[in-house]
PDB file of C-alpha atoms and ligand atoms in Angstrom:
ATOM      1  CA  UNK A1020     -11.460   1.676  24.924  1.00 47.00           C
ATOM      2  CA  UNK A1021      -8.335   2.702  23.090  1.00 46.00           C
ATOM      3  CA  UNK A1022      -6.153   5.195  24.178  1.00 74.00           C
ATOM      4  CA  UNK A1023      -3.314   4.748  21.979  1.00 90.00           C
ATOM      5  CA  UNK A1024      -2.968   6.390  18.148  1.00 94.00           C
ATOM      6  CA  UNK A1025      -3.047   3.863  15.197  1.00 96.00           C
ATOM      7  CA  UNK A1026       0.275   3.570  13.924  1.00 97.00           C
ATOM      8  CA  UNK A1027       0.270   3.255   9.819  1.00 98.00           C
ATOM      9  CA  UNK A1028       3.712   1.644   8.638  1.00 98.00           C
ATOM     10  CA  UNK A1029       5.058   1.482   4.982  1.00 98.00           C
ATOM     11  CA  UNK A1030       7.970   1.862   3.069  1.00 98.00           C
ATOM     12  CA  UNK A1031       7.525   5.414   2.026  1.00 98.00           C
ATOM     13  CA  UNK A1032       4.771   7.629   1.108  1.00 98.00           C
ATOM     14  CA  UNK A1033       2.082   4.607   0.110  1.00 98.00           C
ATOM     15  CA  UNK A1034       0.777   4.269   3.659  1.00 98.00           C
ATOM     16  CA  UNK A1035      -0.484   7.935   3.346  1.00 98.00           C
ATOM     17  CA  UNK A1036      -3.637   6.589   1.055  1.00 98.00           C
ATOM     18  CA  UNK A1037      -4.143   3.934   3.377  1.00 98.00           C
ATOM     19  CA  UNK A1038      -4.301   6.801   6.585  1.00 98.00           C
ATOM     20  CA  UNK A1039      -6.900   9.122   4.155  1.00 98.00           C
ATOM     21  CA  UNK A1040      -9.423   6.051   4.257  1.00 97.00           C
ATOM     22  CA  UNK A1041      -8.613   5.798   7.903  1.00 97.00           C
ATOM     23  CA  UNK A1042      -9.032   9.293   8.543  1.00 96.00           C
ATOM     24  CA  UNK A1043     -12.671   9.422   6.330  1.00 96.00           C
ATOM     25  CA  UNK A1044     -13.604   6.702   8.296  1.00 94.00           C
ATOM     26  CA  UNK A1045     -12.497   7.581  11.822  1.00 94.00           C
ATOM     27  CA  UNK A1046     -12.287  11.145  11.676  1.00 92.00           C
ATOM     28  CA  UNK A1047     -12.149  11.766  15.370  1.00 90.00           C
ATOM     29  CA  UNK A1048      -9.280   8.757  15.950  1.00 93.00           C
ATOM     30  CA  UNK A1049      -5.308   9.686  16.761  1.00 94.00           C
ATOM     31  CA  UNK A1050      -2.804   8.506  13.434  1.00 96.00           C
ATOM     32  CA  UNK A1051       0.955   8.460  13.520  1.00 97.00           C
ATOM     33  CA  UNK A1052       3.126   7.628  10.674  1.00 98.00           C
ATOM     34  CA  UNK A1053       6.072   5.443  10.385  1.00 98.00           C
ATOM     35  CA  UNK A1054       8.300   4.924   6.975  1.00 98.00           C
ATOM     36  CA  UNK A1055      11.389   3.333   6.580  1.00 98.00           C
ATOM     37  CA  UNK A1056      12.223   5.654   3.244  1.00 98.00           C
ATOM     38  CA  UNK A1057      16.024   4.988   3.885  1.00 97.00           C
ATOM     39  CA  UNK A1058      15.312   1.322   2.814  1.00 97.00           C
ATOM     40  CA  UNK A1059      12.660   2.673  -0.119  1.00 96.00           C
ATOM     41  CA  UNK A1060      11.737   0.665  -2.367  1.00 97.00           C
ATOM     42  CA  UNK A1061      11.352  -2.303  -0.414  1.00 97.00           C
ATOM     43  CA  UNK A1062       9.641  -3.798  -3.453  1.00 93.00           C
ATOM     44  CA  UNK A1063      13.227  -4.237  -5.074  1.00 91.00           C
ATOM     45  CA  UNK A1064      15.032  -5.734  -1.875  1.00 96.00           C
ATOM     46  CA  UNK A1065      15.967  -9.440  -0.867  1.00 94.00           C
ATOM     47  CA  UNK A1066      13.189 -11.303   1.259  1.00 95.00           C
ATOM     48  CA  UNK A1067      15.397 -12.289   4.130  1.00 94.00           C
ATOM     49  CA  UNK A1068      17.161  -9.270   4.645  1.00 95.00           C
ATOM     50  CA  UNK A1069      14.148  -7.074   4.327  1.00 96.00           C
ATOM     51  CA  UNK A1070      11.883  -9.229   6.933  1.00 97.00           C
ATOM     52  CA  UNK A1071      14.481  -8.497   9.421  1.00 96.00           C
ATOM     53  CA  UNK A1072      14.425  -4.513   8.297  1.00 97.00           C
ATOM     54  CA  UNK A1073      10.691  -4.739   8.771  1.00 98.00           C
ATOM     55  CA  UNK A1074      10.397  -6.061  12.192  1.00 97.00           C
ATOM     56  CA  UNK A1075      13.278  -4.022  13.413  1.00 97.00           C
ATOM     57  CA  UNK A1076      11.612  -0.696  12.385  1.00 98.00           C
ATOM     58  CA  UNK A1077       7.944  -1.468  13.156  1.00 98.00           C
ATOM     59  CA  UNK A1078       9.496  -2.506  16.801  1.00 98.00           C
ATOM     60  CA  UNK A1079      10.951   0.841  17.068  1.00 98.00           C
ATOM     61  CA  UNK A1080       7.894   2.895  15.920  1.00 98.00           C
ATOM     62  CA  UNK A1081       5.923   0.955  18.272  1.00 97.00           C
ATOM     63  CA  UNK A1082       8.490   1.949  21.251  1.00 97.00           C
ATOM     64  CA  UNK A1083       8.250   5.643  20.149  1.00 96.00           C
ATOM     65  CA  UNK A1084       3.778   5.894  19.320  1.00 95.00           C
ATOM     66  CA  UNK A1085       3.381   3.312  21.553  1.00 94.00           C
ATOM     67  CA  UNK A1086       0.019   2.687  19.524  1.00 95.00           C
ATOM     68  CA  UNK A1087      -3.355   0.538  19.966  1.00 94.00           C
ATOM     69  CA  UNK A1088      -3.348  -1.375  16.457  1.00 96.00           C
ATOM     70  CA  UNK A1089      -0.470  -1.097  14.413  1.00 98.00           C
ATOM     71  CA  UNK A1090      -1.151  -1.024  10.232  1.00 98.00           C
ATOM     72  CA  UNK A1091       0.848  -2.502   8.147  1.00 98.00           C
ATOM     73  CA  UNK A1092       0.168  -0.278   4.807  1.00 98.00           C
ATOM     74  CA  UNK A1093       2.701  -2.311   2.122  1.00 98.00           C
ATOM     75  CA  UNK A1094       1.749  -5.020   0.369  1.00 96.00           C
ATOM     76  CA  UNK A1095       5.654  -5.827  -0.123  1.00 95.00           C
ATOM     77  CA  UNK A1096       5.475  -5.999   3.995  1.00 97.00           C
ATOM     78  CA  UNK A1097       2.564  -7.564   4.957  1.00 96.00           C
ATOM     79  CA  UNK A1098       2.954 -10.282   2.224  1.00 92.00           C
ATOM     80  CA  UNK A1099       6.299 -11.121   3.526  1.00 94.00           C
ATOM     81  CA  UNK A1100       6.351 -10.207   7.373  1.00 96.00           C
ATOM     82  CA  UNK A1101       3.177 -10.166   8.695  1.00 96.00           C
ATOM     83  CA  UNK A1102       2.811 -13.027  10.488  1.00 95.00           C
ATOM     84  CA  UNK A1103       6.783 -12.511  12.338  1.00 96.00           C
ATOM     85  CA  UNK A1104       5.304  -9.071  13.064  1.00 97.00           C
ATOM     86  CA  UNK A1105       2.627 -10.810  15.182  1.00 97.00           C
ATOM     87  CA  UNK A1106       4.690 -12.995  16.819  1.00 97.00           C
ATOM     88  CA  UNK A1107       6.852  -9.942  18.015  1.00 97.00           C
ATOM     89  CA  UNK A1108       3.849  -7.078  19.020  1.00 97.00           C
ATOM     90  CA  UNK A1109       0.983  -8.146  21.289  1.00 96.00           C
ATOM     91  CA  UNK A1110      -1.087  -5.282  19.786  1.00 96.00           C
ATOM     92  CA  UNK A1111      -3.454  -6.526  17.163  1.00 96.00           C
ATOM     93  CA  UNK A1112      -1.441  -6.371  13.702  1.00 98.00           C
ATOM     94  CA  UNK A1113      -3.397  -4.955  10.441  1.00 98.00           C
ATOM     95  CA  UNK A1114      -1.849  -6.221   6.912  1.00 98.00           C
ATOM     96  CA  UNK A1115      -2.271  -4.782   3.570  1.00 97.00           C
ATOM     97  CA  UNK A1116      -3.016  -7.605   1.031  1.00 95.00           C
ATOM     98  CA  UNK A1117      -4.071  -7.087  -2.925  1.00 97.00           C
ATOM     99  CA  UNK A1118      -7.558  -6.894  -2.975  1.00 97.00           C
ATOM    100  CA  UNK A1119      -8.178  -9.825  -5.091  1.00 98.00           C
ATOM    101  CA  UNK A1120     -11.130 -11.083  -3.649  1.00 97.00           C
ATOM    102  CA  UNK A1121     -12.984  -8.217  -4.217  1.00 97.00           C
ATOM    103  CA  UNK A1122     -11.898  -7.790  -7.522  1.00 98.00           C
ATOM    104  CA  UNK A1123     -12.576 -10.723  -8.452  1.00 98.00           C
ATOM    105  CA  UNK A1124     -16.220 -10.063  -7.005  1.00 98.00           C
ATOM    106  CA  UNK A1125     -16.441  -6.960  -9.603  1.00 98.00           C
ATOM    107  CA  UNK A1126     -15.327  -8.229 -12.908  1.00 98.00           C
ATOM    108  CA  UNK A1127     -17.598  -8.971 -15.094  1.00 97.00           C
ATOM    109  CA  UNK A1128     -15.081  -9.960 -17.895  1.00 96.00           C
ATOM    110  CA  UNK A1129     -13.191 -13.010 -15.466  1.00 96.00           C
ATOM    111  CA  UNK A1130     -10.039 -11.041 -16.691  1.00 97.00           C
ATOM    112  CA  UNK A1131      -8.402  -8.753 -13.500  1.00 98.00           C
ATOM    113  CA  UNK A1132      -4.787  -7.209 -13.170  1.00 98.00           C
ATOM    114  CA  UNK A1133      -2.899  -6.848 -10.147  1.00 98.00           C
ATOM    115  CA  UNK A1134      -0.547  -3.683 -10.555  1.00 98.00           C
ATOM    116  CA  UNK A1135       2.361  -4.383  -7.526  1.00 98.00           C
ATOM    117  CA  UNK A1136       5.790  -4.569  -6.297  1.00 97.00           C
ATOM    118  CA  UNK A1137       7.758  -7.165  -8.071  1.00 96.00           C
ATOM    119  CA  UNK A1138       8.147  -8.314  -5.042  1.00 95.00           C
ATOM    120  CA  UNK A1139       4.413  -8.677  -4.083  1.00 96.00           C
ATOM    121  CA  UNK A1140       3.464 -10.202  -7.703  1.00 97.00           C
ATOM    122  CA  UNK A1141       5.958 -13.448  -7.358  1.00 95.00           C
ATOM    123  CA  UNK A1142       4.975 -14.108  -3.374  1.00 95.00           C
ATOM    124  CA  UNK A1143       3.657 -17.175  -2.055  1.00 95.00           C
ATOM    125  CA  UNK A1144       1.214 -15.180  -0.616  1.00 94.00           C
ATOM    126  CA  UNK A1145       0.068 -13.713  -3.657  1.00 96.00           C
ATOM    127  CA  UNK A1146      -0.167 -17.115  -5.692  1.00 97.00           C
ATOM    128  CA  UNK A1147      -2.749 -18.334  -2.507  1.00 97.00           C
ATOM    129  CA  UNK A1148      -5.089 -15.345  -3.063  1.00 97.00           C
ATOM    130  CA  UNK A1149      -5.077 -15.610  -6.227  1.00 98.00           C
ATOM    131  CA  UNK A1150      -5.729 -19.574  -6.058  1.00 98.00           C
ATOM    132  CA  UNK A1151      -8.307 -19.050  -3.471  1.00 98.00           C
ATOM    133  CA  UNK A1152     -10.389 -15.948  -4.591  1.00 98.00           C
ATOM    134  CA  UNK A1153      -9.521 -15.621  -8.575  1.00 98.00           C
ATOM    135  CA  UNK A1154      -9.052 -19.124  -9.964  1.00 97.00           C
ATOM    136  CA  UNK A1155     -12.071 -18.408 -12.495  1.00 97.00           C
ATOM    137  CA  UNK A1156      -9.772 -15.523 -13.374  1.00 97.00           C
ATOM    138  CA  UNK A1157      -7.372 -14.707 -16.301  1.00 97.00           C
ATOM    139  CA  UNK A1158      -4.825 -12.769 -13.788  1.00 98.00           C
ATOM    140  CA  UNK A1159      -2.357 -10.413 -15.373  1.00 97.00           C
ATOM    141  CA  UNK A1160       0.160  -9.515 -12.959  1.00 98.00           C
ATOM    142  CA  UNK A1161       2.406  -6.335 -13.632  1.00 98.00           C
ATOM    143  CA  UNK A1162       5.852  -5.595 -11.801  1.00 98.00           C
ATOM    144  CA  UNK A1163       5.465  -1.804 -11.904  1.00 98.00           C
ATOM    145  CA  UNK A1164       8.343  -0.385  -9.602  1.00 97.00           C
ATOM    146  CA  UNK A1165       9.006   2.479 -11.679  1.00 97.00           C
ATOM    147  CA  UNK A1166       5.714   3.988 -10.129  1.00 98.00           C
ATOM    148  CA  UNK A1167       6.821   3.868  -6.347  1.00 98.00           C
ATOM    149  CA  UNK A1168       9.083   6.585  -7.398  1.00 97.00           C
ATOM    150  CA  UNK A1169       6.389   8.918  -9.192  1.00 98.00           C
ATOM    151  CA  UNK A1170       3.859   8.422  -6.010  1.00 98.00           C
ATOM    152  CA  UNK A1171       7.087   9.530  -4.369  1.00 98.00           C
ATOM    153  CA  UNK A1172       7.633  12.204  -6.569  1.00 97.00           C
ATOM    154  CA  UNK A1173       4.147  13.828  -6.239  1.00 98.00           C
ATOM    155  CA  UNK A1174       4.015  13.897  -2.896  1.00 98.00           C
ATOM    156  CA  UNK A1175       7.185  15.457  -2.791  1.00 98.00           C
ATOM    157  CA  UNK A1176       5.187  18.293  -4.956  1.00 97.00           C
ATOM    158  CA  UNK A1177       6.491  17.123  -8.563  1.00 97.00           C
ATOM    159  CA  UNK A1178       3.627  15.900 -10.704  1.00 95.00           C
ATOM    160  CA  UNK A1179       4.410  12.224 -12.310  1.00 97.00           C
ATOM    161  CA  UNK A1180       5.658  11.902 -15.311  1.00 97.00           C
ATOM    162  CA  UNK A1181       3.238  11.094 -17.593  1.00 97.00           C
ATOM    163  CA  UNK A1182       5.434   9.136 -20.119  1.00 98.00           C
ATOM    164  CA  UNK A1183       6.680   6.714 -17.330  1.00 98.00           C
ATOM    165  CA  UNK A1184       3.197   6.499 -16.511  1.00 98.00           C
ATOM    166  CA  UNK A1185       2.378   5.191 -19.863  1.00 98.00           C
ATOM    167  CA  UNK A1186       4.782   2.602 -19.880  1.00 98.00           C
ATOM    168  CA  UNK A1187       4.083   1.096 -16.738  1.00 98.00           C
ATOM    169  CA  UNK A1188       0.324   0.604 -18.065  1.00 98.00           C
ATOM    170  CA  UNK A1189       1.038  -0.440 -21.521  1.00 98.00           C
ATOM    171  CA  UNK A1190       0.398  -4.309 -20.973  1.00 97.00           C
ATOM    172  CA  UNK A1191      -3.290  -3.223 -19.188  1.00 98.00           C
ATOM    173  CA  UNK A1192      -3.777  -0.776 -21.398  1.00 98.00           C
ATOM    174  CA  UNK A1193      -3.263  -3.693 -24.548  1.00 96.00           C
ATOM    175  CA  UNK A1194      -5.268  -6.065 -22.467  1.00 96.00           C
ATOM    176  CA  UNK A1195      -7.970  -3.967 -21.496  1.00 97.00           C
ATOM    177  CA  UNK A1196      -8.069  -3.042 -25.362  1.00 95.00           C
ATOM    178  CA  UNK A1197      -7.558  -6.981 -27.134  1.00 87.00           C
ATOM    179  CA  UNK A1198     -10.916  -8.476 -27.225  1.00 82.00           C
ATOM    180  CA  UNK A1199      -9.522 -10.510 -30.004  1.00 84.00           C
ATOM    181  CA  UNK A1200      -8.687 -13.568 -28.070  1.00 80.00           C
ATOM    182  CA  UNK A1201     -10.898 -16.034 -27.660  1.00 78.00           C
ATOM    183  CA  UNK A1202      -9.729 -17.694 -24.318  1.00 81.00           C
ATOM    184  CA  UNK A1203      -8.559 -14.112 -22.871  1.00 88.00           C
ATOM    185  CA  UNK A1204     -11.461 -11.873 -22.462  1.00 93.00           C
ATOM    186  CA  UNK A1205     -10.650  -8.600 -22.014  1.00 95.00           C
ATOM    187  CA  UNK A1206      -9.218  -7.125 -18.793  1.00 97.00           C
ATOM    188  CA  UNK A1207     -12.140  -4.965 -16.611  1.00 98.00           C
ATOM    189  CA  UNK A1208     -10.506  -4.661 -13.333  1.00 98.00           C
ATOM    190  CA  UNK A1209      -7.213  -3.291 -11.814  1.00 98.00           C
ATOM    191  CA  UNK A1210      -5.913  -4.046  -8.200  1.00 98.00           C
ATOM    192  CA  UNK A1211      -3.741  -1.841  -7.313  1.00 98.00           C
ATOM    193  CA  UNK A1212      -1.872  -3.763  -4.999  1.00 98.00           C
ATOM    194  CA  UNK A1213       0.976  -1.149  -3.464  1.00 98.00           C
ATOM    195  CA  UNK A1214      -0.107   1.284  -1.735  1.00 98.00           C
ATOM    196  CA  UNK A1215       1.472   4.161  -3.429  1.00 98.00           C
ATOM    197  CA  UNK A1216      -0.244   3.230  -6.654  1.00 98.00           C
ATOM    198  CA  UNK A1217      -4.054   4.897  -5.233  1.00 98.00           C
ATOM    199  CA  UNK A1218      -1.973   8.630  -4.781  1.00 98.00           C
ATOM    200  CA  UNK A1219      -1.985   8.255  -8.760  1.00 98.00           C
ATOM    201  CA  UNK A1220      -4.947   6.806  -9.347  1.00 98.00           C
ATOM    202  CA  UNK A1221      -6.103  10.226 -11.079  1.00 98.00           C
ATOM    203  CA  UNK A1222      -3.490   9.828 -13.440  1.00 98.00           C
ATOM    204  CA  UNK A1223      -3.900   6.431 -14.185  1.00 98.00           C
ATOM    205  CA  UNK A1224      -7.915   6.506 -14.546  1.00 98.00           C
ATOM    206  CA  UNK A1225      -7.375   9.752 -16.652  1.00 98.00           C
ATOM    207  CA  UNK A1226      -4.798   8.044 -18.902  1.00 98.00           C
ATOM    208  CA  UNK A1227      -6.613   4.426 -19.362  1.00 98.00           C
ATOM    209  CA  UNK A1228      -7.852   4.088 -22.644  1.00 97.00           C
ATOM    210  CA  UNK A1229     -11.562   2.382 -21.340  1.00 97.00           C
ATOM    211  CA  UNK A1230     -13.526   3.148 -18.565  1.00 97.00           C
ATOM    212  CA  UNK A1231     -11.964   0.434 -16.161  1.00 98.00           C
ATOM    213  CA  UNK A1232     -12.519  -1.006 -12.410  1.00 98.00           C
ATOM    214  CA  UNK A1233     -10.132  -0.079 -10.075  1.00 98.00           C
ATOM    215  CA  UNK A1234      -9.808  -1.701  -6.592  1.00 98.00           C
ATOM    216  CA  UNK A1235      -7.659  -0.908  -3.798  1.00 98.00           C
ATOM    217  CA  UNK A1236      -7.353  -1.971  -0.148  1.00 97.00           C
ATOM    218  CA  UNK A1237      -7.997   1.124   2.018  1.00 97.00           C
ATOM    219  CA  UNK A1238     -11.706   0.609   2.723  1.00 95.00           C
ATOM    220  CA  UNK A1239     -11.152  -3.241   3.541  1.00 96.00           C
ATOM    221  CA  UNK A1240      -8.359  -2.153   5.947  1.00 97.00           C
ATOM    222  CA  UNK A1241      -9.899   0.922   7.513  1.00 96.00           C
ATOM    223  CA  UNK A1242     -12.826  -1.867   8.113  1.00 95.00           C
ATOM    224  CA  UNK A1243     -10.689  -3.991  10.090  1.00 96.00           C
ATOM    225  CA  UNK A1244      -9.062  -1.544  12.297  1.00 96.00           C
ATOM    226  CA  UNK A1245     -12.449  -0.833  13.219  1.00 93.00           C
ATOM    227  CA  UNK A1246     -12.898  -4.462  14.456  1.00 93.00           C
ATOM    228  CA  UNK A1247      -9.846  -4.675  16.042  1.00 93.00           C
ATOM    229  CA  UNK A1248      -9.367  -1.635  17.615  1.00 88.00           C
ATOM    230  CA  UNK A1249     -12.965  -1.143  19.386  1.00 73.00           C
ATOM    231  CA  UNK A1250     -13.556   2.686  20.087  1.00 72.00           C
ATOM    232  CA  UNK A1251     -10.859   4.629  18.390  1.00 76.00           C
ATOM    233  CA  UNK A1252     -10.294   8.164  20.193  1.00 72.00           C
ATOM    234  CA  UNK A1253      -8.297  11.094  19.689  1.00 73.00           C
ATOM    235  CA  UNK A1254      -4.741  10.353  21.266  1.00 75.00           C
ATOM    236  CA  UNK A1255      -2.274  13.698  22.141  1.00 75.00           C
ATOM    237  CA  UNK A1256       0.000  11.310  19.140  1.00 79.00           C
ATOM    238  CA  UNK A1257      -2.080  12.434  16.829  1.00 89.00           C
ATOM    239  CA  UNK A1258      -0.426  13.732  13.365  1.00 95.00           C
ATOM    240  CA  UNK A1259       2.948  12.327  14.574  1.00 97.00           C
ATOM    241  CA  UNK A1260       5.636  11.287  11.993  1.00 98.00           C
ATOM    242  CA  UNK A1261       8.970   9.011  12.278  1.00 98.00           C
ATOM    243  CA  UNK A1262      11.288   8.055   8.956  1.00 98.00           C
ATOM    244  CA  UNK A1263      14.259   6.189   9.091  1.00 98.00           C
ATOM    245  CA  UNK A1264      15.939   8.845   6.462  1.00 97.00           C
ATOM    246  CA  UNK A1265      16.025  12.835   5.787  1.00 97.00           C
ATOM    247  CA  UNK A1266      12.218  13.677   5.125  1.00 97.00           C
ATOM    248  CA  UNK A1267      12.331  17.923   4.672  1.00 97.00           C
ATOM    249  CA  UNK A1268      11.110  17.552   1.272  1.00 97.00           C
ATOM    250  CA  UNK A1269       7.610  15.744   2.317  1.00 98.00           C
ATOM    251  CA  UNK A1270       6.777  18.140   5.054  1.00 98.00           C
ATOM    252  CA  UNK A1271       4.378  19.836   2.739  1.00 98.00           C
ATOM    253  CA  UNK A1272       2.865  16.381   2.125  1.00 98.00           C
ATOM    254  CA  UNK A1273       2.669  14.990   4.707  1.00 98.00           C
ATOM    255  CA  UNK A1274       0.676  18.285   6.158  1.00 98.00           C
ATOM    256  CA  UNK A1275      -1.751  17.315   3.231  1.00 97.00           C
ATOM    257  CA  UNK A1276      -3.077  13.613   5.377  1.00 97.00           C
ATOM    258  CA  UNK A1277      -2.702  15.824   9.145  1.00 97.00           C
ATOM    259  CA  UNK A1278       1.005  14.965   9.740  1.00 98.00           C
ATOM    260  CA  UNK A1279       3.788  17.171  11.560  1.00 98.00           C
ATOM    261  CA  UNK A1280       6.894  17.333   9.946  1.00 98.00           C
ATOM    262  CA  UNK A1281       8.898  13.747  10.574  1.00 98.00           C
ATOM    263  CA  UNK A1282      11.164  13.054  12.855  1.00 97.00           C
ATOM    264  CA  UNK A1283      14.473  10.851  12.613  1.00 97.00           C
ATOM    265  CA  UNK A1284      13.298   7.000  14.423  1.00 97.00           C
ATOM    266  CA  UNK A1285      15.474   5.901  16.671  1.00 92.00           C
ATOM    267  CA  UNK A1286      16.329   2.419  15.344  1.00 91.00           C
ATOM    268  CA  UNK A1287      19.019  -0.031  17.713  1.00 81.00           C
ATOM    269  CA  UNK A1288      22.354  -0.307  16.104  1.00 77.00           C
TER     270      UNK A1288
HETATM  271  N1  DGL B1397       3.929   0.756  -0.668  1.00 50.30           N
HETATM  272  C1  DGL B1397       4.530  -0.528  -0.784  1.00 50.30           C
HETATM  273  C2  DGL B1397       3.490  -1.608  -1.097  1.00 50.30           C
HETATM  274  O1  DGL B1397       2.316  -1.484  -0.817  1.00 50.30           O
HETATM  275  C3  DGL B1397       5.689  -0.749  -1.697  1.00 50.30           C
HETATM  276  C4  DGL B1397       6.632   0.286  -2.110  1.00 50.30           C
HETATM  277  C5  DGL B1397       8.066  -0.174  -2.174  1.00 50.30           C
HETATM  278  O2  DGL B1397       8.447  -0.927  -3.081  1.00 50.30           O
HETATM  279  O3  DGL B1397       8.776   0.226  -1.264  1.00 50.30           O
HETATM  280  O4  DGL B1397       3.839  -2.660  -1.594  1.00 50.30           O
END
């Protein structure tokens, strides 16, 4: 059985929709939280330099939860350090990958988005699912950056701004709309594939311009911390926070997914 919380890691804010579908789905389970929002967005770093960031901070948020399964909620992350994360943790490691597959499994069109990091829409990684799961697929891949800030914003109490919105979803928006082409059918499903992007997702299903699909990863990762993790029970962790930088203005937030205000990580000089 597992005695220890299940530690959810991101850059910033995203992880909190991944700990919602962990909380719907293991309602009685201890969740801390661990965000390296001095380093946000990671989606706009270097690879090398921010694979070393990751492992350094997950390391430390593992000394201080001292957790049964560790989650990596960020796509930027898990598609660039998941695997050196493993090497370094001998609890049982849970990534966040776009959910192409399933996507993919949805459309009806054979025309899916993946709304990411710019990071996360150039990686290796990325090109494999896509290769593996999607290559009957027209893929449209959208850097959208600017919206890590507006997930950011909102749960920081400001509500996004709608014109940035807007602009970020243009290109679906026109491909969702263009059934002109006749090798590009028009687009029917959106991954969002950061995990900030499903805090919005009100926003963004409000604004599109056709009834769309929208796929995310929480329910495929809540799935597999339930195989991994066994039994999940309440731990005396439970609603503890850690952030690498000054965090006062989530408190409210935070509060919102059962987390106490944050407190500064300890991370080696
Ligand atoms: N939430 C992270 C993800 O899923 C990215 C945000 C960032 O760029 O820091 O990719």
């Amino acid at each position: 059985m597992s005695q220890g919380p299940v530690l959810i890691f991101d850059s910033g804010v995203g992880g909190l929709s991944v700990a919602a579908a962990l909380r719907q789905h293991y309602p009685h389970a201890g969740f801390c939280y661990a965000c390296d929002n001095a380093w946000l967005p990671y989606g706009l770093r270097d690879d090398a330099t921010l694979a070393e960031r990751i492992v350094a901070v997950c390391l430390a948020a593992v000394t201080a939860c001292q957790p049964s399964v560790l989650v990596v909620a960020c796509n930027t992350a898990s598609t660039l350090a998941l695997e050196k994360l493993r090497r370094h943790l001998t609890i049982p490691v849970v990534g966040t990958v776009p959910a192409i597959k399933p996507a993919a499994a949805l459309s009806q069109t054979r025309h899916i988005a993946l709304l990411a990091t710019r990071a996360t829409v150039r990686r290796p990684y990325t090109q494999a699912l896509i290769d593996r799961f999607a290559s009957d697929c027209v893929v449209t891949r959208v850097a959208a950056d600017a919206l890590v800030n507006e997930a950011e914003a909102w749960v920081a109490g400001h509500p996004p701004d709608e014109a940035r919105l807007q602009a970020a979803m243009m290109p679906l928006w026109q491909a969702a709309q263009d059934t002109t082409s006749p090798d590009t059918p028009a687009l029917d499903t959106i991954v969002l594939g950061c995990t900030h992007f499903p805090l919005l997702k009100p926003w963004l299903v409000e604004l599109a311009p056709v009834p769309l699909n929208w796929v995310d990863s929480g329910d495929a990762i809540a799935r597999r911390v339930g195989e991994v993790a066994g039994a999940l029970i309440k731990s005396a962790a439970d609603g503890r926070c850690f952030t690498t930088g000054p965090a006062e203005h989530l408190t409210n937030g935070l509060a919102r997914y059962g987390f106490q205000p944050a407190q500064l990580l300890p991370l080696p000089s």
